[in-house]
Amino acid sequence: MARILVVEDEEQLANLVARQLGTGGHAVTIARDGNAALEMLARQPVDLVILDWMLPGLDGLEVCRRIRAQSITPILMLTARAAELDRVLGLEVGADDYLTKPFSMAELQARTRALLRRVDLMKQSAGRGESRRDILEVAGLCIDVAGRTVRRGEIPIDLTPKEFDLLSLLAEQPGRAYSREYLLQRIWGDEYVGFDRTVDTHVVRLRKKLGDGGPRIATVWGVGYKLQVDP
Ligand code: CA
């Protein structure tokens, strides 16, 4: 069971989401606006925040920023337009994932589960004194994060340090779209000067090295990239 805060002023949607997650066994509370949400979080931390972009008073963007300034609580952002995704996923806001309205309850459940699983893994590895998982396995690809090696089966794939960072970041959450801006900040940080073609050229090289064996790096138009695992 997880504690989840739903921040949404549309009463029907808030209730629907709360009911849905409640039947999944989670303890759900609802805040109708940003200030109420921040007050509730100050009193009682939660495991996950589901945050609507469009709110009266403080908008979701600002609420997200303020939560991030104080904690790493995962934030699932609800947005109305795909055009907002770049800002949501970028460092400007720092949301962990997003859903574009309208979304299905199955989709909501799946994203919630994925985010909560990540929290569990983070807590487990923190307990072992590790900052992240050591081995990521995605579609036959084995990424040893600590040893910084990649293998497909027994065959090693030779990557540059930045290619490795890019692949292991994408592989943390297969299927999640990352904006170029976010990837640049996370991987290149302050060393980065130039155009966002940096990410594109690394993706091109990485695709070539990964070959056809899957997983593949898919382009998310208008946003950036994700690691696609074909069924
Ligand atoms: Ca709203």
CSV table of C-alpha atoms and ligand atoms in Angstrom, one decimal:
chain,number,residue,atom,x,y,z
A,1,MET,CA,0.0,0.0,0.0
A,2,ALA,CA,1.2,3.4,-0.9
A,3,ARG,CA,0.1,6.9,0.1
A,4,ILE,CA,-0.9,8.9,-2.9
A,5,LEU,CA,-1.9,12.6,-3.2
A,6,VAL,CA,-4.1,13.5,-6.1
A,7,VAL,CA,-4.0,17.2,-7.0
A,8,GLU,CA,-6.9,18.1,-9.3
A,9,ASP,CA,-9.6,20.7,-9.2
A,10,GLU,CA,-12.0,18.8,-11.5
A,11,GLU,CA,-14.0,17.0,-8.9
A,12,GLN,CA,-15.3,14.2,-11.1
A,13,LEU,CA,-11.8,13.3,-12.4
A,14,ALA,CA,-10.2,13.6,-8.9
A,15,ASN,CA,-12.8,11.2,-7.5
A,16,LEU,CA,-12.5,8.8,-10.3
A,17,VAL,CA,-8.7,8.6,-10.0
A,18,ALA,CA,-8.9,8.4,-6.2
A,19,ARG,CA,-11.5,5.6,-6.4
A,20,GLN,CA,-9.5,3.7,-9.0
A,21,LEU,CA,-6.2,3.8,-7.0
A,22,GLY,CA,-8.1,3.2,-3.7
A,23,THR,CA,-9.4,-0.1,-5.1
A,24,GLY,CA,-5.8,-1.0,-5.9
A,25,GLY,CA,-5.2,-0.8,-2.1
A,26,HIS,CA,-3.6,2.6,-1.9
A,27,ALA,CA,-4.5,5.3,0.6
A,28,VAL,CA,-5.5,8.3,-1.5
A,29,THR,CA,-6.1,11.9,-0.5
A,30,ILE,CA,-7.3,14.7,-2.8
A,31,ALA,CA,-6.2,18.3,-2.9
A,32,ARG,CA,-8.2,20.8,-5.0
A,33,ASP,CA,-5.5,23.3,-5.5
A,34,GLY,CA,-1.7,23.8,-5.3
A,35,ASN,CA,-1.6,25.5,-2.0
A,36,ALA,CA,-3.7,22.9,-0.3
A,37,ALA,CA,-1.4,20.2,-1.8
A,38,LEU,CA,1.7,21.9,-0.5
A,39,GLU,CA,0.2,22.2,3.0
A,40,MET,CA,-0.8,18.6,3.0
A,41,LEU,CA,2.6,17.5,1.9
A,42,ALA,CA,4.2,19.5,4.6
A,43,ARG,CA,2.1,17.7,7.2
A,44,GLN,CA,2.3,14.3,5.8
A,45,PRO,CA,4.7,13.1,3.1
A,46,VAL,CA,3.4,10.7,0.5
A,47,ASP,CA,4.9,8.1,-1.8
A,48,LEU,CA,3.5,9.5,-5.1
A,49,VAL,CA,1.9,12.8,-6.2
A,50,ILE,CA,-0.5,12.8,-9.2
A,51,LEU,CA,-0.5,16.4,-10.2
A,52,ASP,CA,-2.7,18.2,-12.8
A,53,TRP,CA,-1.2,20.9,-14.8
A,54,MET,CA,-4.3,23.1,-14.9
A,55,LEU,CA,-5.1,24.2,-11.4
A,56,PRO,CA,-6.7,27.4,-10.0
A,57,GLY,CA,-4.1,29.6,-8.3
A,58,LEU,CA,-0.7,28.1,-8.5
A,59,ASP,CA,-0.5,26.0,-11.6
A,60,GLY,CA,0.8,22.4,-11.7
A,61,LEU,CA,4.1,23.6,-13.0
A,62,GLU,CA,4.8,25.8,-10.1
A,63,VAL,CA,3.5,23.2,-7.6
A,64,CYS,CA,5.8,20.6,-9.2
A,65,ARG,CA,8.8,23.0,-8.9
A,66,ARG,CA,8.1,23.7,-5.2
A,67,ILE,CA,7.7,20.0,-4.4
A,68,ARG,CA,10.9,19.3,-6.2
A,69,ALA,CA,12.7,22.0,-4.3
A,70,GLN,CA,12.1,20.0,-1.1
A,71,SER,CA,11.8,16.3,-1.9
A,72,ILE,CA,12.3,13.6,-4.5
A,73,THR,CA,8.8,12.3,-4.1
A,74,PRO,CA,7.8,10.9,-7.6
A,75,ILE,CA,5.4,13.1,-9.5
A,76,LEU,CA,3.1,11.9,-12.2
A,77,MET,CA,1.9,15.0,-14.2
A,78,LEU,CA,-1.5,15.1,-15.9
A,79,THR,CA,-1.4,17.3,-19.0
A,80,ALA,CA,-4.0,18.3,-21.5
A,81,ARG,CA,-1.7,18.9,-24.5
A,82,ALA,CA,1.2,16.9,-25.9
A,83,ALA,CA,2.9,20.3,-26.5
A,84,GLU,CA,3.4,20.6,-22.8
A,85,LEU,CA,5.4,17.4,-22.5
A,86,ASP,CA,8.8,18.9,-23.2
A,87,ARG,CA,8.4,21.3,-20.3
A,88,VAL,CA,7.0,18.6,-18.0
A,89,LEU,CA,9.7,16.1,-18.7
A,90,GLY,CA,12.5,18.7,-18.8
A,91,LEU,CA,14.5,19.8,-15.8
A,92,GLU,CA,12.5,23.0,-15.8
A,93,VAL,CA,9.9,21.1,-13.8
A,94,GLY,CA,11.3,17.7,-13.0
A,95,ALA,CA,8.2,15.5,-13.1
A,96,ASP,CA,8.9,11.8,-13.2
A,97,ASP,CA,6.3,10.8,-15.7
A,98,TYR,CA,3.2,12.2,-17.4
A,99,LEU,CA,-0.2,11.2,-18.7
A,100,THR,CA,-2.0,13.2,-21.4
A,101,LYS,CA,-5.7,13.7,-20.9
A,102,PRO,CA,-7.9,11.9,-21.6
A,103,PHE,CA,-6.2,8.7,-20.3
A,104,SER,CA,-7.6,5.3,-19.4
A,105,MET,CA,-7.7,4.0,-15.9
A,106,ALA,CA,-5.6,1.0,-17.0
A,107,GLU,CA,-3.0,3.5,-18.2
A,108,LEU,CA,-3.1,5.3,-14.9
A,109,GLN,CA,-2.7,2.1,-13.0
A,110,ALA,CA,0.2,1.1,-15.1
A,111,ARG,CA,2.1,4.4,-14.7
A,112,THR,CA,1.4,4.4,-11.0
A,113,ARG,CA,2.6,0.9,-10.5
A,114,ALA,CA,5.8,1.7,-12.5
A,115,LEU,CA,6.6,4.8,-10.4
A,116,LEU,CA,5.9,3.0,-7.1
A,117,ARG,CA,8.1,0.1,-8.2
A,118,ARG,CA,10.9,2.6,-8.8
A,119,VAL,CA,10.5,4.0,-5.3
A,120,ASP,CA,10.7,0.5,-3.9
A,121,LEU,CA,13.9,-0.2,-5.8
A,122,MET,CA,15.4,3.1,-4.8
A,123,LYS,CA,14.6,2.3,-1.1
A,124,GLN,CA,16.0,-1.2,-1.4
A,125,SER,CA,19.2,-0.1,-3.0
A,126,ALA,CA,19.5,2.8,-0.6
A,127,GLY,CA,19.3,0.2,2.2
A,128,ARG,CA,22.2,-1.7,0.6
A,129,GLY,CA,24.1,1.5,0.3
A,130,GLU,CA,23.8,1.7,-3.5
A,131,SER,CA,22.5,4.6,-5.3
A,132,ARG,CA,20.9,2.7,-8.2
A,133,ARG,CA,20.4,-0.8,-9.5
A,134,ASP,CA,23.6,-2.6,-10.6
A,135,ILE,CA,22.2,-4.6,-13.6
A,136,LEU,CA,19.5,-3.5,-16.0
A,137,GLU,CA,18.2,-6.2,-18.3
A,138,VAL,CA,16.1,-5.0,-21.3
A,139,ALA,CA,15.0,-7.2,-24.1
A,140,GLY,CA,18.1,-9.4,-24.1
A,141,LEU,CA,20.4,-6.6,-23.4
A,142,CYS,CA,22.3,-6.7,-20.2
A,143,ILE,CA,23.6,-3.4,-18.8
A,144,ASP,CA,26.0,-3.6,-15.9
A,145,VAL,CA,25.7,-0.1,-14.5
A,146,ALA,CA,28.4,-0.5,-11.9
A,147,GLY,CA,30.9,-2.2,-14.2
A,148,ARG,CA,29.9,0.1,-17.1
A,149,THR,CA,29.6,-2.8,-19.7
A,150,VAL,CA,26.9,-3.8,-22.1
A,151,ARG,CA,26.3,-7.3,-23.4
A,152,ARG,CA,23.9,-9.0,-25.7
A,153,GLY,CA,24.0,-12.6,-24.6
A,154,GLU,CA,27.7,-13.3,-24.4
A,155,ILE,CA,28.7,-10.6,-26.9
A,156,PRO,CA,30.0,-7.3,-25.5
A,157,ILE,CA,28.9,-4.1,-27.1
A,158,ASP,CA,31.6,-1.4,-27.1
A,159,LEU,CA,30.2,2.0,-26.1
A,160,THR,CA,31.8,5.4,-25.3
A,161,PRO,CA,31.2,6.8,-21.8
A,162,LYS,CA,28.4,9.2,-23.0
A,163,GLU,CA,26.8,6.5,-25.1
A,164,PHE,CA,26.8,4.2,-22.1
A,165,ASP,CA,25.2,7.0,-19.9
A,166,LEU,CA,22.5,7.6,-22.5
A,167,LEU,CA,21.6,4.0,-22.9
A,168,SER,CA,21.5,3.2,-19.1
A,169,LEU,CA,19.4,6.3,-18.5
A,170,LEU,CA,16.9,5.3,-21.2
A,171,ALA,CA,16.9,1.7,-19.9
A,172,GLU,CA,16.0,2.7,-16.3
A,173,GLN,CA,12.4,3.2,-17.6
A,174,PRO,CA,11.8,1.5,-20.9
A,175,GLY,CA,8.8,3.1,-22.7
A,176,ARG,CA,9.2,6.4,-21.0
A,177,ALA,CA,9.8,9.4,-23.3
A,178,TYR,CA,12.7,11.7,-22.3
A,179,SER,CA,13.0,15.2,-23.7
A,180,ARG,CA,16.3,16.2,-25.4
A,181,GLU,CA,16.7,18.9,-22.8
A,182,TYR,CA,16.4,16.5,-20.0
A,183,LEU,CA,18.9,14.1,-21.5
A,184,LEU,CA,21.3,16.9,-22.1
A,185,GLN,CA,21.1,18.1,-18.6
A,186,ARG,CA,21.3,14.7,-17.0
A,187,ILE,CA,24.2,13.3,-19.1
A,188,TRP,CA,26.2,16.3,-20.2
A,189,GLY,CA,25.2,18.7,-17.5
A,190,ASP,CA,27.5,21.8,-17.3
A,191,GLU,CA,29.9,20.4,-19.9
A,192,TYR,CA,27.3,20.8,-22.5
A,193,VAL,CA,27.6,23.7,-24.8
A,194,GLY,CA,26.0,23.8,-28.2
A,195,PHE,CA,22.9,22.6,-30.0
A,196,ASP,CA,20.6,19.7,-29.0
A,197,ARG,CA,22.0,17.8,-32.0
A,198,THR,CA,24.4,16.4,-29.4
A,199,VAL,CA,21.8,14.0,-28.2
A,200,ASP,CA,20.7,13.2,-31.8
A,201,THR,CA,24.2,12.3,-32.9
A,202,HIS,CA,24.8,10.1,-29.9
A,203,VAL,CA,21.4,8.3,-30.6
A,204,VAL,CA,22.4,7.7,-34.2
A,205,ARG,CA,25.7,6.1,-33.1
A,206,LEU,CA,24.0,4.1,-30.3
A,207,ARG,CA,21.4,2.8,-32.7
A,208,LYS,CA,24.1,1.6,-35.0
A,209,LYS,CA,26.0,-0.2,-32.2
A,210,LEU,CA,22.9,-1.8,-30.8
A,211,GLY,CA,21.9,-3.2,-34.2
A,212,ASP,CA,18.6,-4.9,-34.9
A,213,GLY,CA,18.5,-7.2,-31.9
A,214,GLY,CA,16.3,-4.8,-29.8
A,215,PRO,CA,15.6,-2.9,-27.7
A,216,ARG,CA,15.6,0.0,-30.0
A,217,ILE,CA,15.8,3.8,-29.4
A,218,ALA,CA,12.6,5.3,-30.8
A,219,THR,CA,12.1,8.9,-31.7
A,220,VAL,CA,9.2,10.6,-29.9
A,221,TRP,CA,8.2,13.4,-32.2
A,222,GLY,CA,8.4,16.8,-30.7
A,223,VAL,CA,9.8,15.5,-27.5
A,224,GLY,CA,12.9,13.3,-27.7
A,225,TYR,CA,13.6,9.6,-27.3
A,226,LYS,CA,12.6,6.5,-25.5
A,227,LEU,CA,13.8,2.9,-25.3
A,228,GLN,CA,11.2,0.8,-27.1
A,229,VAL,CA,10.8,-2.8,-26.2
A,230,ASP,CA,8.9,-4.5,-29.0
A,231,PRO,CA,6.5,-7.2,-27.7
B,1,CA,CA,-7.5,20.6,-13.5
